[in-house]
Every structure is written in structure tokens, then in C-alpha cells.
Amino acid sequence: VPLTITVPIDSETVLRLPTACEVGVSAGLAGELNVESVNNVVLLTPSVAFSKKRIALRALSGNQVYLIDITATNSTRFYRAISSP
């Protein structure tokens, strides 16, 4: 089951995961969403508003895959850090 999040454009959203992950972003989304991964932290910064798109985060150790359905909006009321259990 994917995690569904809505994030504001031009603002960094922090995802904290239990382990370091590799991020998979489609070529079409690459121009709309900057994604950086450092250890178990993933930083998402959309540059434009877009409706639901999916990214995949694969744990560097083990077979765990996290699916994230992300929507970017012009609203600025969504500031938060998101942590997995």
C-alpha cells in the first residue's frame, strides 16, 4: 500500500525512513521533482504543481520497497516531516 502525501512546491519535504534507500523517479517526473537521498533521509522538492505521481524507494539492505504517491500543490499549509514506523 503506497504512502500518499501532498507537498508544497518550492519547499523541501523530509521523509525519514528506517534504513538508507535508493530512489526511483521516472524521467517525466525528474524535471518536476528534485529528490535527494542521504542515508535514511529523503528530501523532496517539487518545482511545479502536479497531480498524483509515484516514486519508489528501495532499501539498500534487504528487499523492502516503499511506494510513495506524491501530489505537489501551490498551497503552503503542508509543512511537516514524515517518518515511517
PDB file of N, CA and C in Angstrom, residues 3-84:
ATOM      1  N   LEU A   3       2.225   5.058   0.431  1.00  0.00           N
ATOM      2  CA  LEU A   3       2.018   6.220   1.294  1.00  0.00           C
ATOM      3  C   LEU A   3       1.632   7.369   0.377  1.00  0.00           C
ATOM      4  N   THR A   4       0.550   8.070   0.680  1.00  0.00           N
ATOM      5  CA  THR A   4       0.090   9.185  -0.137  1.00  0.00           C
ATOM      6  C   THR A   4       0.395  10.487   0.594  1.00  0.00           C
ATOM      7  N   ILE A   5       1.121  11.390  -0.080  1.00  0.00           N
ATOM      8  CA  ILE A   5       1.448  12.676   0.528  1.00  0.00           C
ATOM      9  C   ILE A   5       1.198  13.814  -0.452  1.00  0.00           C
ATOM     10  N   THR A   6       0.896  14.973   0.093  1.00  0.00           N
ATOM     11  CA  THR A   6       0.759  16.208  -0.680  1.00  0.00           C
ATOM     12  C   THR A   6       1.792  17.178  -0.140  1.00  0.00           C
ATOM     13  N   VAL A   7       2.565  17.762  -1.042  1.00  0.00           N
ATOM     14  CA  VAL A   7       3.658  18.649  -0.627  1.00  0.00           C
ATOM     15  C   VAL A   7       3.558  19.975  -1.368  1.00  0.00           C
ATOM     16  N   PRO A   8       4.043  21.063  -0.758  1.00  0.00           N
ATOM     17  CA  PRO A   8       4.017  22.365  -1.422  1.00  0.00           C
ATOM     18  C   PRO A   8       5.178  22.498  -2.409  1.00  0.00           C
ATOM     19  N   ILE A   9       4.943  23.231  -3.484  1.00  0.00           N
ATOM     20  CA  ILE A   9       6.025  23.462  -4.447  1.00  0.00           C
ATOM     21  C   ILE A   9       7.066  24.409  -3.843  1.00  0.00           C
ATOM     22  N   ASP A  10       8.282  24.302  -4.373  1.00  0.00           N
ATOM     23  CA  ASP A  10       9.408  25.146  -3.965  1.00  0.00           C
ATOM     24  C   ASP A  10       9.697  25.073  -2.474  1.00  0.00           C
ATOM     25  N   SER A  11       9.372  23.955  -1.853  1.00  0.00           N
ATOM     26  CA  SER A  11       9.642  23.754  -0.441  1.00  0.00           C
ATOM     27  C   SER A  11      10.102  22.316  -0.246  1.00  0.00           C
ATOM     28  N   GLU A  12      11.069  22.126   0.618  1.00  0.00           N
ATOM     29  CA  GLU A  12      11.625  20.803   0.860  1.00  0.00           C
ATOM     30  C   GLU A  12      10.777  20.034   1.876  1.00  0.00           C
ATOM     31  N   THR A  13      10.422  18.804   1.527  1.00  0.00           N
ATOM     32  CA  THR A  13       9.720  17.912   2.435  1.00  0.00           C
ATOM     33  C   THR A  13      10.662  16.779   2.801  1.00  0.00           C
ATOM     34  N   VAL A  14      10.741  16.453   4.075  1.00  0.00           N
ATOM     35  CA  VAL A  14      11.674  15.452   4.578  1.00  0.00           C
ATOM     36  C   VAL A  14      10.939  14.158   4.886  1.00  0.00           C
ATOM     37  N   LEU A  15      11.429  13.048   4.318  1.00  0.00           N
ATOM     38  CA  LEU A  15      10.933  11.714   4.650  1.00  0.00           C
ATOM     39  C   LEU A  15      12.035  10.995   5.415  1.00  0.00           C
ATOM     40  N   ARG A  16      11.743  10.522   6.614  1.00  0.00           N
ATOM     41  CA  ARG A  16      12.710   9.756   7.396  1.00  0.00           C
ATOM     42  C   ARG A  16      12.291   8.289   7.352  1.00  0.00           C
ATOM     43  N   LEU A  17      13.203   7.451   6.913  1.00  0.00           N
ATOM     44  CA  LEU A  17      12.918   6.031   6.754  1.00  0.00           C
ATOM     45  C   LEU A  17      13.769   5.220   7.728  1.00  0.00           C
ATOM     46  N   PRO A  18      13.389   3.962   7.974  1.00  0.00           N
ATOM     47  CA  PRO A  18      14.151   3.160   8.931  1.00  0.00           C
ATOM     48  C   PRO A  18      15.519   2.721   8.411  1.00  0.00           C
ATOM     49  N   THR A  19      15.765   2.863   7.112  1.00  0.00           N
ATOM     50  CA  THR A  19      17.027   2.439   6.522  1.00  0.00           C
ATOM     51  C   THR A  19      17.365   3.315   5.320  1.00  0.00           C
ATOM     52  N   ALA A  20      18.622   3.291   4.902  1.00  0.00           N
ATOM     53  CA  ALA A  20      19.038   4.040   3.708  1.00  0.00           C
ATOM     54  C   ALA A  20      18.353   3.448   2.478  1.00  0.00           C
ATOM     55  N   CYS A  21      17.947   4.324   1.554  1.00  0.00           N
ATOM     56  CA  CYS A  21      17.203   3.888   0.373  1.00  0.00           C
ATOM     57  C   CYS A  21      17.771   4.485  -0.909  1.00  0.00           C
ATOM     58  N   GLU A  22      17.526   3.765  -1.990  1.00  0.00           N
ATOM     59  CA  GLU A  22      17.791   4.241  -3.337  1.00  0.00           C
ATOM     60  C   GLU A  22      16.443   4.705  -3.885  1.00  0.00           C
ATOM     61  N   VAL A  23      16.441   5.844  -4.585  1.00  0.00           N
ATOM     62  CA  VAL A  23      15.188   6.437  -5.056  1.00  0.00           C
ATOM     63  C   VAL A  23      15.022   6.205  -6.544  1.00  0.00           C
ATOM     64  N   GLY A  24      13.828   5.761  -6.942  1.00  0.00           N
ATOM     65  CA  GLY A  24      13.499   5.601  -8.350  1.00  0.00           C
ATOM     66  C   GLY A  24      12.460   6.633  -8.758  1.00  0.00           C
ATOM     67  N   VAL A  25      12.838   7.498  -9.719  1.00  0.00           N
ATOM     68  CA  VAL A  25      11.950   8.551 -10.213  1.00  0.00           C
ATOM     69  C   VAL A  25      11.902   8.437 -11.731  1.00  0.00           C
ATOM     70  N   SER A  26      10.699   8.470 -12.295  1.00  0.00           N
ATOM     71  CA  SER A  26      10.563   8.370 -13.748  1.00  0.00           C
ATOM     72  C   SER A  26      11.167   9.594 -14.431  1.00  0.00           C
ATOM     73  N   ALA A  27      11.575   9.427 -15.673  1.00  0.00           N
ATOM     74  CA  ALA A  27      12.192  10.526 -16.421  1.00  0.00           C
ATOM     75  C   ALA A  27      11.243  11.715 -16.541  1.00  0.00           C
ATOM     76  N   GLY A  28       9.950  11.460 -16.687  1.00  0.00           N
ATOM     77  CA  GLY A  28       8.969  12.534 -16.798  1.00  0.00           C
ATOM     78  C   GLY A  28       8.824  13.349 -15.522  1.00  0.00           C
ATOM     79  N   LEU A  29       9.032  12.723 -14.403  1.00  0.00           N
ATOM     80  CA  LEU A  29       8.907  13.404 -13.119  1.00  0.00           C
ATOM     81  C   LEU A  29      10.205  14.116 -12.728  1.00  0.00           C
ATOM     82  N   ALA A  30      11.307  13.697 -13.293  1.00  0.00           N
ATOM     83  CA  ALA A  30      12.615  14.248 -12.921  1.00  0.00           C
ATOM     84  C   ALA A  30      12.688  15.764 -13.105  1.00  0.00           C
ATOM     85  N   GLY A  31      12.019  16.327 -14.092  1.00  0.00           N
ATOM     86  CA  GLY A  31      12.027  17.767 -14.302  1.00  0.00           C
ATOM     87  C   GLY A  31      11.093  18.530 -13.377  1.00  0.00           C
ATOM     88  N   GLU A  32      10.204  17.809 -12.695  1.00  0.00           N
ATOM     89  CA  GLU A  32       9.209  18.438 -11.815  1.00  0.00           C
ATOM     90  C   GLU A  32       9.524  18.277 -10.335  1.00  0.00           C
ATOM     91  N   LEU A  33      10.343  17.279 -10.003  1.00  0.00           N
ATOM     92  CA  LEU A  33      10.596  16.945  -8.601  1.00  0.00           C
ATOM     93  C   LEU A  33      12.072  16.663  -8.387  1.00  0.00           C
ATOM     94  N   ASN A  34      12.707  17.444  -7.520  1.00  0.00           N
ATOM     95  CA  ASN A  34      14.089  17.181  -7.138  1.00  0.00           C
ATOM     96  C   ASN A  34      14.061  16.225  -5.948  1.00  0.00           C
ATOM     97  N   VAL A  35      14.798  15.122  -6.046  1.00  0.00           N
ATOM     98  CA  VAL A  35      14.837  14.128  -4.981  1.00  0.00           C
ATOM     99  C   VAL A  35      16.290  13.885  -4.597  1.00  0.00           C
ATOM    100  N   GLU A  36      16.572  13.992  -3.306  1.00  0.00           N
ATOM    101  CA  GLU A  36      17.902  13.696  -2.789  1.00  0.00           C
ATOM    102  C   GLU A  36      17.748  12.674  -1.672  1.00  0.00           C
ATOM    103  N   SER A  37      18.681  11.730  -1.614  1.00  0.00           N
ATOM    104  CA  SER A  37      18.659  10.699  -0.586  1.00  0.00           C
ATOM    105  C   SER A  37      20.003  10.675   0.120  1.00  0.00           C
ATOM    106  N   VAL A  38      19.962  10.852   1.445  1.00  0.00           N
ATOM    107  CA  VAL A  38      21.169  10.813   2.260  1.00  0.00           C
ATOM    108  C   VAL A  38      20.890   9.888   3.437  1.00  0.00           C
ATOM    109  N   ASN A  39      21.568   8.742   3.443  1.00  0.00           N
ATOM    110  CA  ASN A  39      21.347   7.724   4.466  1.00  0.00           C
ATOM    111  C   ASN A  39      19.865   7.362   4.518  1.00  0.00           C
ATOM    112  N   ASN A  40      19.196   7.572   5.649  1.00  0.00           N
ATOM    113  CA  ASN A  40      17.785   7.195   5.751  1.00  0.00           C
ATOM    114  C   ASN A  40      16.842   8.397   5.613  1.00  0.00           C
ATOM    115  N   VAL A  41      17.336   9.481   5.030  1.00  0.00           N
ATOM    116  CA  VAL A  41      16.528  10.681   4.830  1.00  0.00           C
ATOM    117  C   VAL A  41      16.383  10.944   3.334  1.00  0.00           C
ATOM    118  N   VAL A  42      15.133  11.167   2.906  1.00  0.00           N
ATOM    119  CA  VAL A  42      14.851  11.520   1.511  1.00  0.00           C
ATOM    120  C   VAL A  42      14.249  12.914   1.510  1.00  0.00           C
ATOM    121  N   LEU A  43      14.802  13.785   0.675  1.00  0.00           N
ATOM    122  CA  LEU A  43      14.335  15.167   0.551  1.00  0.00           C
ATOM    123  C   LEU A  43      13.612  15.323  -0.777  1.00  0.00           C
ATOM    124  N   LEU A  44      12.375  15.815  -0.724  1.00  0.00           N
ATOM    125  CA  LEU A  44      11.544  16.015  -1.919  1.00  0.00           C
ATOM    126  C   LEU A  44      11.273  17.498  -2.089  1.00  0.00           C
ATOM    127  N   THR A  45      11.597  18.039  -3.266  1.00  0.00           N
ATOM    128  CA  THR A  45      11.335  19.451  -3.549  1.00  0.00           C
ATOM    129  C   THR A  45      10.727  19.577  -4.945  1.00  0.00           C
ATOM    130  N   PRO A  46       9.413  19.709  -5.031  1.00  0.00           N
ATOM    131  CA  PRO A  46       8.784  19.893  -6.342  1.00  0.00           C
ATOM    132  C   PRO A  46       8.951  21.333  -6.829  1.00  0.00           C
ATOM    133  N   SER A  47       9.158  21.479  -8.127  1.00  0.00           N
ATOM    134  CA  SER A  47       9.320  22.819  -8.700  1.00  0.00           C
ATOM    135  C   SER A  47       8.036  23.331  -9.341  1.00  0.00           C
ATOM    136  N   VAL A  48       7.103  22.436  -9.617  1.00  0.00           N
ATOM    137  CA  VAL A  48       5.808  22.802 -10.203  1.00  0.00           C
ATOM    138  C   VAL A  48       4.719  21.968  -9.540  1.00  0.00           C
ATOM    139  N   ALA A  49       3.484  22.440  -9.631  1.00  0.00           N
ATOM    140  CA  ALA A  49       2.356  21.671  -9.120  1.00  0.00           C
ATOM    141  C   ALA A  49       2.074  20.514 -10.082  1.00  0.00           C
ATOM    142  N   PHE A  50       1.727  19.354  -9.539  1.00  0.00           N
ATOM    143  CA  PHE A  50       1.341  18.211 -10.372  1.00  0.00           C
ATOM    144  C   PHE A  50       0.411  17.301  -9.572  1.00  0.00           C
ATOM    145  N   SER A  51      -0.410  16.543 -10.316  1.00  0.00           N
ATOM    146  CA  SER A  51      -1.298  15.586  -9.657  1.00  0.00           C
ATOM    147  C   SER A  51      -0.527  14.302  -9.354  1.00  0.00           C
ATOM    148  N   LYS A  52      -1.170  13.365  -8.735  1.00  0.00           N
ATOM    149  CA  LYS A  52      -0.524  12.188  -8.158  1.00  0.00           C
ATOM    150  C   LYS A  52       0.445  11.483  -9.112  1.00  0.00           C
ATOM    151  N   LYS A  53       1.676  11.324  -8.632  1.00  0.00           N
ATOM    152  CA  LYS A  53       2.709  10.573  -9.342  1.00  0.00           C
ATOM    153  C   LYS A  53       3.362   9.646  -8.325  1.00  0.00           C
ATOM    154  N   ARG A  54       3.938   8.548  -8.780  1.00  0.00           N
ATOM    155  CA  ARG A  54       4.513   7.562  -7.865  1.00  0.00           C
ATOM    156  C   ARG A  54       6.037   7.533  -7.972  1.00  0.00           C
ATOM    157  N   ILE A  55       6.681   7.471  -6.799  1.00  0.00           N
ATOM    158  CA  ILE A  55       8.112   7.204  -6.734  1.00  0.00           C
ATOM    159  C   ILE A  55       8.303   5.948  -5.888  1.00  0.00           C
ATOM    160  N   ALA A  56       9.423   5.279  -6.105  1.00  0.00           N
ATOM    161  CA  ALA A  56       9.727   4.060  -5.353  1.00  0.00           C
ATOM    162  C   ALA A  56      11.045   4.248  -4.621  1.00  0.00           C
ATOM    163  N   LEU A  57      11.074   3.841  -3.373  1.00  0.00           N
ATOM    164  CA  LEU A  57      12.279   3.890  -2.554  1.00  0.00           C
ATOM    165  C   LEU A  57      12.630   2.449  -2.200  1.00  0.00           C
ATOM    166  N   ARG A  58      13.841   2.016  -2.571  1.00  0.00           N
ATOM    167  CA  ARG A  58      14.257   0.641  -2.298  1.00  0.00           C
ATOM    168  C   ARG A  58      15.353   0.645  -1.253  1.00  0.00           C
ATOM    169  N   ALA A  59      15.172  -0.133  -0.199  1.00  0.00           N
ATOM    170  CA  ALA A  59      16.164  -0.213   0.868  1.00  0.00           C
ATOM    171  C   ALA A  59      17.477  -0.755   0.304  1.00  0.00           C
ATOM    172  N   LEU A  60      18.587  -0.133   0.704  1.00  0.00           N
ATOM    173  CA  LEU A  60      19.898  -0.594   0.242  1.00  0.00           C
ATOM    174  C   LEU A  60      20.272  -1.934   0.860  1.00  0.00           C
ATOM    175  N   SER A  61      19.730  -2.237   2.024  1.00  0.00           N
ATOM    176  CA  SER A  61      19.950  -3.544   2.643  1.00  0.00           C
ATOM    177  C   SER A  61      18.594  -4.237   2.750  1.00  0.00           C
ATOM    178  N   GLY A  62      18.491  -5.408   2.190  1.00  0.00           N
ATOM    179  CA  GLY A  62      17.214  -6.123   2.222  1.00  0.00           C
ATOM    180  C   GLY A  62      16.396  -5.866   0.980  1.00  0.00           C
ATOM    181  N   ASN A  63      15.149  -6.317   1.009  1.00  0.00           N
ATOM    182  CA  ASN A  63      14.270  -6.236  -0.162  1.00  0.00           C
ATOM    183  C   ASN A  63      13.103  -5.283   0.023  1.00  0.00           C
ATOM    184  N   GLN A  64      13.113  -4.459   1.065  1.00  0.00           N
ATOM    185  CA  GLN A  64      11.997  -3.559   1.350  1.00  0.00           C
ATOM    186  C   GLN A  64      11.868  -2.485   0.269  1.00  0.00           C
ATOM    187  N   VAL A  65      10.646  -2.274  -0.211  1.00  0.00           N
ATOM    188  CA  VAL A  65      10.355  -1.211  -1.176  1.00  0.00           C
ATOM    189  C   VAL A  65       9.228  -0.360  -0.596  1.00  0.00           C
ATOM    190  N   TYR A  66       9.432   0.956  -0.599  1.00  0.00           N
ATOM    191  CA  TYR A  66       8.416   1.907  -0.146  1.00  0.00           C
ATOM    192  C   TYR A  66       7.880   2.625  -1.381  1.00  0.00           C
ATOM    193  N   LEU A  67       6.573   2.585  -1.569  1.00  0.00           N
ATOM    194  CA  LEU A  67       5.938   3.298  -2.677  1.00  0.00           C
ATOM    195  C   LEU A  67       5.326   4.578  -2.135  1.00  0.00           C
ATOM    196  N   ILE A  68       5.597   5.689  -2.801  1.00  0.00           N
ATOM    197  CA  ILE A  68       5.094   6.990  -2.378  1.00  0.00           C
ATOM    198  C   ILE A  68       4.299   7.590  -3.529  1.00  0.00           C
ATOM    199  N   ASP A  69       3.023   7.873  -3.291  1.00  0.00           N
ATOM    200  CA  ASP A  69       2.209   8.623  -4.248  1.00  0.00           C
ATOM    201  C   ASP A  69       2.257  10.076  -3.792  1.00  0.00           C
ATOM    202  N   ILE A  70       2.813  10.922  -4.631  1.00  0.00           N
ATOM    203  CA  ILE A  70       3.049  12.312  -4.247  1.00  0.00           C
ATOM    204  C   ILE A  70       2.276  13.251  -5.163  1.00  0.00           C
ATOM    205  N   THR A  71       1.674  14.261  -4.558  1.00  0.00           N
ATOM    206  CA  THR A  71       1.000  15.340  -5.267  1.00  0.00           C
ATOM    207  C   THR A  71       1.651  16.641  -4.822  1.00  0.00           C
ATOM    208  N   ALA A  72       1.952  17.521  -5.760  1.00  0.00           N
ATOM    209  CA  ALA A  72       2.541  18.830  -5.425  1.00  0.00           C
ATOM    210  C   ALA A  72       1.499  19.905  -5.670  1.00  0.00           C
ATOM    211  N   THR A  73       1.412  20.832  -4.729  1.00  0.00           N
ATOM    212  CA  THR A  73       0.391  21.876  -4.791  1.00  0.00           C
ATOM    213  C   THR A  73       1.006  23.243  -4.539  1.00  0.00           C
ATOM    214  N   ASN A  74       0.305  24.288  -4.965  1.00  0.00           N
ATOM    215  CA  ASN A  74       0.741  25.660  -4.711  1.00  0.00           C
ATOM    216  C   ASN A  74       0.510  26.074  -3.259  1.00  0.00           C
ATOM    217  N   SER A  75      -0.277  25.315  -2.522  1.00  0.00           N
ATOM    218  CA  SER A  75      -0.576  25.651  -1.129  1.00  0.00           C
ATOM    219  C   SER A  75       0.676  25.548  -0.269  1.00  0.00           C
ATOM    220  N   THR A  76       0.740  26.373   0.772  1.00  0.00           N
ATOM    221  CA  THR A  76       1.888  26.339   1.682  1.00  0.00           C
ATOM    222  C   THR A  76       1.501  25.824   3.057  1.00  0.00           C
ATOM    223  N   ARG A  77       0.364  25.167   3.189  1.00  0.00           N
ATOM    224  CA  ARG A  77      -0.094  24.727   4.507  1.00  0.00           C
ATOM    225  C   ARG A  77       0.304  23.295   4.854  1.00  0.00           C
ATOM    226  N   PHE A  78       1.197  22.674   4.096  1.00  0.00           N
ATOM    227  CA  PHE A  78       1.531  21.274   4.298  1.00  0.00           C
ATOM    228  C   PHE A  78       2.920  21.051   4.876  1.00  0.00           C
ATOM    229  N   TYR A  79       3.487  22.000   5.593  1.00  0.00           N
ATOM    230  CA  TYR A  79       4.842  21.822   6.132  1.00  0.00           C
ATOM    231  C   TYR A  79       4.841  20.775   7.225  1.00  0.00           C
ATOM    232  N   ARG A  80       5.684  19.744   7.051  1.00  0.00           N
ATOM    233  CA  ARG A  80       5.795  18.680   8.050  1.00  0.00           C
ATOM    234  C   ARG A  80       6.947  17.747   7.683  1.00  0.00           C
ATOM    235  N   ALA A  81       7.386  16.994   8.651  1.00  0.00           N
ATOM    236  CA  ALA A  81       8.329  15.910   8.412  1.00  0.00           C
ATOM    237  C   ALA A  81       7.543  14.601   8.502  1.00  0.00           C
ATOM    238  N   ILE A  82       7.878  13.656   7.673  1.00  0.00           N
ATOM    239  CA  ILE A  82       7.155  12.391   7.630  1.00  0.00           C
ATOM    240  C   ILE A  82       8.145  11.287   7.959  1.00  0.00           C
ATOM    241  N   SER A  83       7.798  10.440   8.927  1.00  0.00           N
ATOM    242  CA  SER A  83       8.646   9.333   9.320  1.00  0.00           C
ATOM    243  C   SER A  83       7.873   8.030   9.183  1.00  0.00           C
ATOM    244  N   SER A  84       8.563   7.002   8.723  1.00  0.00           N
ATOM    245  CA  SER A  84       7.922   5.687   8.678  1.00  0.00           C
ATOM    246  C   SER A  84       8.043   5.052  10.054  1.00  0.00           C
TER     247      SER A  84
END
